[in-house]
XYZ file of N, CA, C and O in Angstrom:
352
model
N 89.038 -16.389 -1.088
C 87.970 -16.065 -2.015
C 86.653 -16.119 -1.258
O 86.359 -17.106 -0.590
N 85.889 -15.056 -1.375
C 84.556 -14.990 -0.785
C 83.546 -15.012 -1.929
O 83.613 -14.177 -2.828
N 82.633 -15.969 -1.898
C 81.634 -16.093 -2.961
C 80.305 -16.513 -2.362
O 80.263 -17.215 -1.354
N 79.228 -16.127 -3.017
C 77.901 -16.508 -2.541
C 77.374 -17.744 -3.277
O 76.214 -17.844 -3.606
N 78.259 -18.727 -3.505
C 77.898 -19.933 -4.244
C 77.548 -21.120 -3.341
O 77.275 -22.210 -3.823
N 77.583 -20.928 -2.020
C 77.276 -22.013 -1.105
C 78.445 -22.953 -0.843
O 78.333 -23.862 -0.035
N 79.572 -22.742 -1.520
C 80.754 -23.583 -1.343
C 81.853 -22.820 -0.612
O 82.445 -23.316 0.330
N 82.094 -21.605 -1.037
C 83.134 -20.757 -0.452
C 82.577 -19.972 0.731
O 81.372 -19.954 0.971
N 83.459 -19.308 1.449
C 83.038 -18.429 2.530
C 82.154 -17.328 1.962
O 82.491 -16.709 0.954
N 81.038 -17.073 2.603
C 80.068 -16.092 2.129
C 80.595 -14.660 2.282
O 81.218 -14.327 3.295
N 80.348 -13.801 1.285
C 80.818 -12.415 1.348
C 79.920 -11.521 2.211
O 79.316 -10.561 1.743
N 79.845 -11.848 3.493
C 79.116 -11.006 4.431
C 79.976 -9.787 4.763
O 81.180 -9.776 4.495
N 79.386 -8.809 5.368
C 80.139 -7.617 5.763
C 81.304 -8.004 6.671
O 82.442 -7.589 6.449
N 81.031 -8.810 7.674
C 82.065 -9.231 8.616
C 83.189 -9.980 7.889
O 84.372 -9.722 8.128
N 82.833 -10.903 7.012
C 83.842 -11.698 6.312
C 84.684 -10.855 5.356
O 85.888 -11.068 5.234
N 84.059 -9.925 4.663
C 84.804 -9.048 3.746
C 85.801 -8.198 4.531
O 86.983 -8.124 4.183
N 85.329 -7.559 5.597
C 86.219 -6.693 6.379
C 87.324 -7.503 7.060
O 88.471 -7.050 7.113
N 87.007 -8.695 7.542
C 88.041 -9.550 8.135
C 89.072 -9.976 7.103
O 90.266 -10.048 7.399
N 88.642 -10.262 5.879
C 89.585 -10.630 4.815
C 90.524 -9.462 4.503
O 91.726 -9.665 4.307
N 89.989 -8.244 4.485
C 90.834 -7.068 4.256
C 91.824 -6.881 5.408
O 92.991 -6.562 5.183
N 91.375 -7.090 6.636
C 92.276 -6.976 7.797
C 93.415 -8.002 7.717
O 94.573 -7.683 7.974
N 93.073 -9.241 7.355
C 94.084 -10.293 7.226
C 95.084 -9.954 6.129
O 96.286 -10.191 6.270
N 94.585 -9.408 5.027
C 95.468 -9.020 3.932
C 96.482 -7.991 4.400
O 97.686 -8.128 4.151
N 96.022 -6.977 5.103
C 96.917 -5.934 5.608
C 97.961 -6.529 6.551
O 99.143 -6.190 6.470
N 97.542 -7.433 7.422
C 98.466 -8.058 8.378
C 99.562 -8.857 7.681
O 100.681 -8.944 8.176
N 99.258 -9.428 6.530
C 100.213 -10.280 5.814
C 101.142 -9.509 4.886
O 102.134 -10.065 4.410
N 100.828 -8.263 4.608
C 101.624 -7.478 3.658
C 102.893 -6.942 4.309
O 102.931 -6.664 5.501
N 103.908 -6.801 3.471
C 105.166 -6.212 3.918
C 105.722 -5.359 2.784
O 105.292 -5.466 1.632
N 106.673 -4.498 3.112
C 107.285 -3.616 2.119
C 107.744 -4.436 0.910
O 108.296 -5.522 1.061
N 107.470 -3.918 -0.273
C 107.835 -4.591 -1.513
C 106.704 -5.394 -2.128
O 106.781 -5.785 -3.287
N 105.644 -5.646 -1.357
C 104.495 -6.380 -1.890
C 103.668 -5.467 -2.794
O 103.601 -4.254 -2.587
N 103.028 -6.068 -3.786
C 102.063 -5.374 -4.632
C 100.702 -6.021 -4.372
O 100.580 -7.247 -4.409
N 99.709 -5.219 -4.083
C 98.379 -5.724 -3.741
C 97.387 -5.341 -4.830
O 97.333 -4.188 -5.257
N 96.614 -6.321 -5.271
C 95.534 -6.091 -6.229
C 94.276 -6.701 -5.625
O 94.268 -7.867 -5.237
N 93.234 -5.913 -5.524
C 91.964 -6.384 -4.977
C 90.898 -6.196 -6.046
O 90.774 -5.119 -6.636
N 90.141 -7.251 -6.274
C 89.047 -7.184 -7.248
C 87.745 -7.471 -6.515
O 87.611 -8.509 -5.861
N 86.803 -6.560 -6.601
C 85.485 -6.757 -6.005
C 84.480 -6.847 -7.141
O 84.310 -5.887 -7.905
N 83.850 -7.985 -7.286
C 82.803 -8.164 -8.297
C 81.483 -8.244 -7.546
O 81.136 -9.279 -6.987
N 80.799 -7.162 -7.486
C 79.550 -7.111 -6.744
C 78.893 -5.766 -6.940
O 79.245 -5.012 -7.839
N 77.951 -5.466 -6.095
C 77.212 -4.220 -6.197
C 77.809 -3.153 -5.291
O 78.411 -3.451 -4.266
N 77.622 -1.926 -5.683
C 78.009 -0.774 -4.893
C 76.875 0.229 -4.900
O 75.898 0.084 -5.641
N 77.004 1.245 -4.085
C 75.958 2.250 -4.010
C 76.529 3.535 -3.437
O 77.742 3.662 -3.241
N 75.658 4.463 -3.165
C 75.990 5.733 -2.527
C 75.075 5.927 -1.337
O 73.896 5.560 -1.383
N 75.619 6.490 -0.271
C 74.796 6.884 0.867
C 75.195 8.306 1.259
O 76.292 8.768 0.941
N 74.313 8.989 1.934
C 74.580 10.362 2.367
C 75.817 10.391 3.259
O 75.948 9.602 4.183
N 76.730 11.295 2.943
C 77.957 11.475 3.715
C 77.616 12.061 5.074
O 76.988 13.109 5.169
N 78.018 11.379 6.134
C 77.695 11.813 7.483
C 78.794 12.646 8.136
O 78.548 13.314 9.128
N 80.028 12.593 7.606
C 81.114 13.318 8.273
C 81.690 14.479 7.464
O 82.669 15.084 7.879
N 81.104 14.789 6.319
C 81.498 15.959 5.559
C 82.793 15.849 4.782
O 83.332 16.860 4.344
N 83.296 14.622 4.555
C 84.568 14.483 3.844
C 84.416 14.277 2.336
O 85.409 14.157 1.630
N 83.197 14.234 1.841
C 82.961 14.002 0.410
C 82.480 15.275 -0.276
O 81.509 15.890 0.169
N 83.173 15.658 -1.350
C 82.796 16.870 -2.094
C 81.383 16.793 -2.654
O 80.680 17.802 -2.720
N 80.961 15.599 -3.057
C 79.636 15.452 -3.651
C 78.541 15.159 -2.634
O 77.371 15.041 -2.980
N 78.926 15.018 -1.354
C 77.940 14.779 -0.304
C 77.551 13.324 -0.116
O 76.648 13.023 0.660
N 78.234 12.415 -0.828
C 77.896 10.991 -0.741
C 79.137 10.133 -0.531
O 80.184 10.375 -1.121
N 78.992 9.109 0.312
C 80.010 8.084 0.475
C 79.691 6.957 -0.505
O 78.527 6.615 -0.716
N 80.749 6.373 -1.082
C 80.592 5.202 -1.923
C 80.569 3.973 -1.014
O 81.196 3.963 0.045
N 79.846 2.936 -1.427
C 79.731 1.740 -0.607
C 79.873 0.473 -1.433
O 79.662 0.477 -2.647
N 80.229 -0.603 -0.742
C 80.140 -1.955 -1.276
C 78.927 -2.599 -0.625
O 78.605 -2.305 0.528
N 78.274 -3.489 -1.353
C 77.061 -4.126 -0.848
C 77.345 -5.604 -0.548
O 77.421 -6.422 -1.460
N 77.527 -5.969 0.726
C 77.719 -7.387 1.069
C 76.384 -8.134 0.999
O 75.313 -7.509 0.950
N 76.435 -9.454 1.012
C 75.202 -10.231 0.900
C 74.239 -9.992 2.059
O 73.033 -10.147 1.903
N 74.752 -9.610 3.199
C 73.894 -9.392 4.376
C 73.646 -7.909 4.660
O 73.384 -7.523 5.793
N 73.687 -7.086 3.625
C 73.555 -5.629 3.815
C 72.260 -5.237 4.523
O 72.226 -4.252 5.255
N 71.199 -6.008 4.324
C 69.909 -5.656 4.926
C 69.964 -5.698 6.453
O 69.259 -4.943 7.121
N 70.823 -6.556 7.002
C 70.937 -6.652 8.455
C 72.245 -6.063 8.983
O 72.267 -5.524 10.083
N 73.332 -6.164 8.203
C 74.647 -5.705 8.675
C 75.024 -4.333 8.162
O 75.931 -3.698 8.691
N 74.353 -3.864 7.139
C 74.669 -2.563 6.560
C 75.677 -2.667 5.422
O 76.257 -3.717 5.157
N 75.859 -1.549 4.760
C 76.797 -1.471 3.651
C 78.205 -1.197 4.173
O 78.385 -0.777 5.308
N 79.195 -1.438 3.325
C 80.582 -1.150 3.680
C 80.929 0.208 3.072
O 80.981 0.359 1.857
N 81.153 1.182 3.932
C 81.358 2.576 3.510
C 82.830 2.816 3.177
O 83.724 2.253 3.811
N 83.082 3.665 2.187
C 84.455 3.951 1.761
C 85.336 4.452 2.904
O 86.527 4.143 2.946
N 84.782 5.176 3.852
C 85.556 5.636 5.009
C 86.081 4.443 5.819
O 87.220 4.450 6.293
N 85.246 3.411 5.961
C 85.651 2.210 6.683
C 86.717 1.441 5.899
O 87.667 0.922 6.482
N 86.557 1.368 4.582
C 87.567 0.703 3.758
C 88.923 1.390 3.895
O 89.955 0.733 4.007
N 88.912 2.708 3.901
C 90.166 3.444 4.062
C 90.813 3.129 5.409
O 92.006 2.857 5.484
N 90.002 3.139 6.465
C 90.527 2.901 7.812
C 91.010 1.464 8.017
O 91.951 1.230 8.766
N 90.401 0.505 7.348
C 90.728 -0.909 7.542
C 91.772 -1.402 6.546
O 92.633 -2.215 6.884
N 91.711 -0.888 5.322
C 92.537 -1.437 4.250
C 93.688 -0.536 3.824
O 94.801 -1.005 3.618
N 93.458 0.737 3.713
C 94.470 1.640 3.158
C 95.378 2.224 4.241
O 96.609 2.099 4.164
N 94.803 2.851 5.220
C 95.571 3.554 6.249
C 96.568 2.647 6.988
O 97.716 3.041 7.185
N 96.172 1.417 7.370
C 97.129 0.591 8.121
C 98.115 -0.199 7.255
O 98.946 -0.928 7.772
N 98.019 -0.064 5.931
C 98.917 -0.822 5.053
C 100.356 -0.406 5.322
O 100.665 0.781 5.430
N 101.259 -1.370 5.483
C 102.657 -1.045 5.760
C 103.284 -0.179 4.662
O 102.917 -0.286 3.492
N 104.222 0.665 5.045
C 104.948 1.484 4.075
C 105.652 0.567 3.088
O 106.137 -0.508 3.449
N 105.685 0.985 1.832
C 106.372 0.226 0.813
C 105.513 -0.801 0.099
O 105.967 -1.501 -0.785
N 104.250 -0.882 0.486
C 103.313 -1.767 -0.220
C 102.617 -0.938 -1.294
O 102.156 0.153 -1.022
N 102.574 -1.475 -2.486
C 101.900 -0.761 -3.588
C 100.710 -1.548 -4.070
O 100.574 -2.717 -3.808
């Protein structure tokens, strides 16, 4: 659990992406994965032309001002694409 309450690990960009990487590493065929993000999101101009509307969706970590937003393309590459076959 990542929370900005001063008790849990802070939801920085690095910590969020590392948590997603760890989740993927632990998954195996037959697992069901549910991820809940309670926070802010936004849109930024699509830089690689893969969005029909011209914008990438983003998650906003607590350190977005210095680390940047988490772009949907990065989420796909870190969380979805490497997920083992048979994980739903």
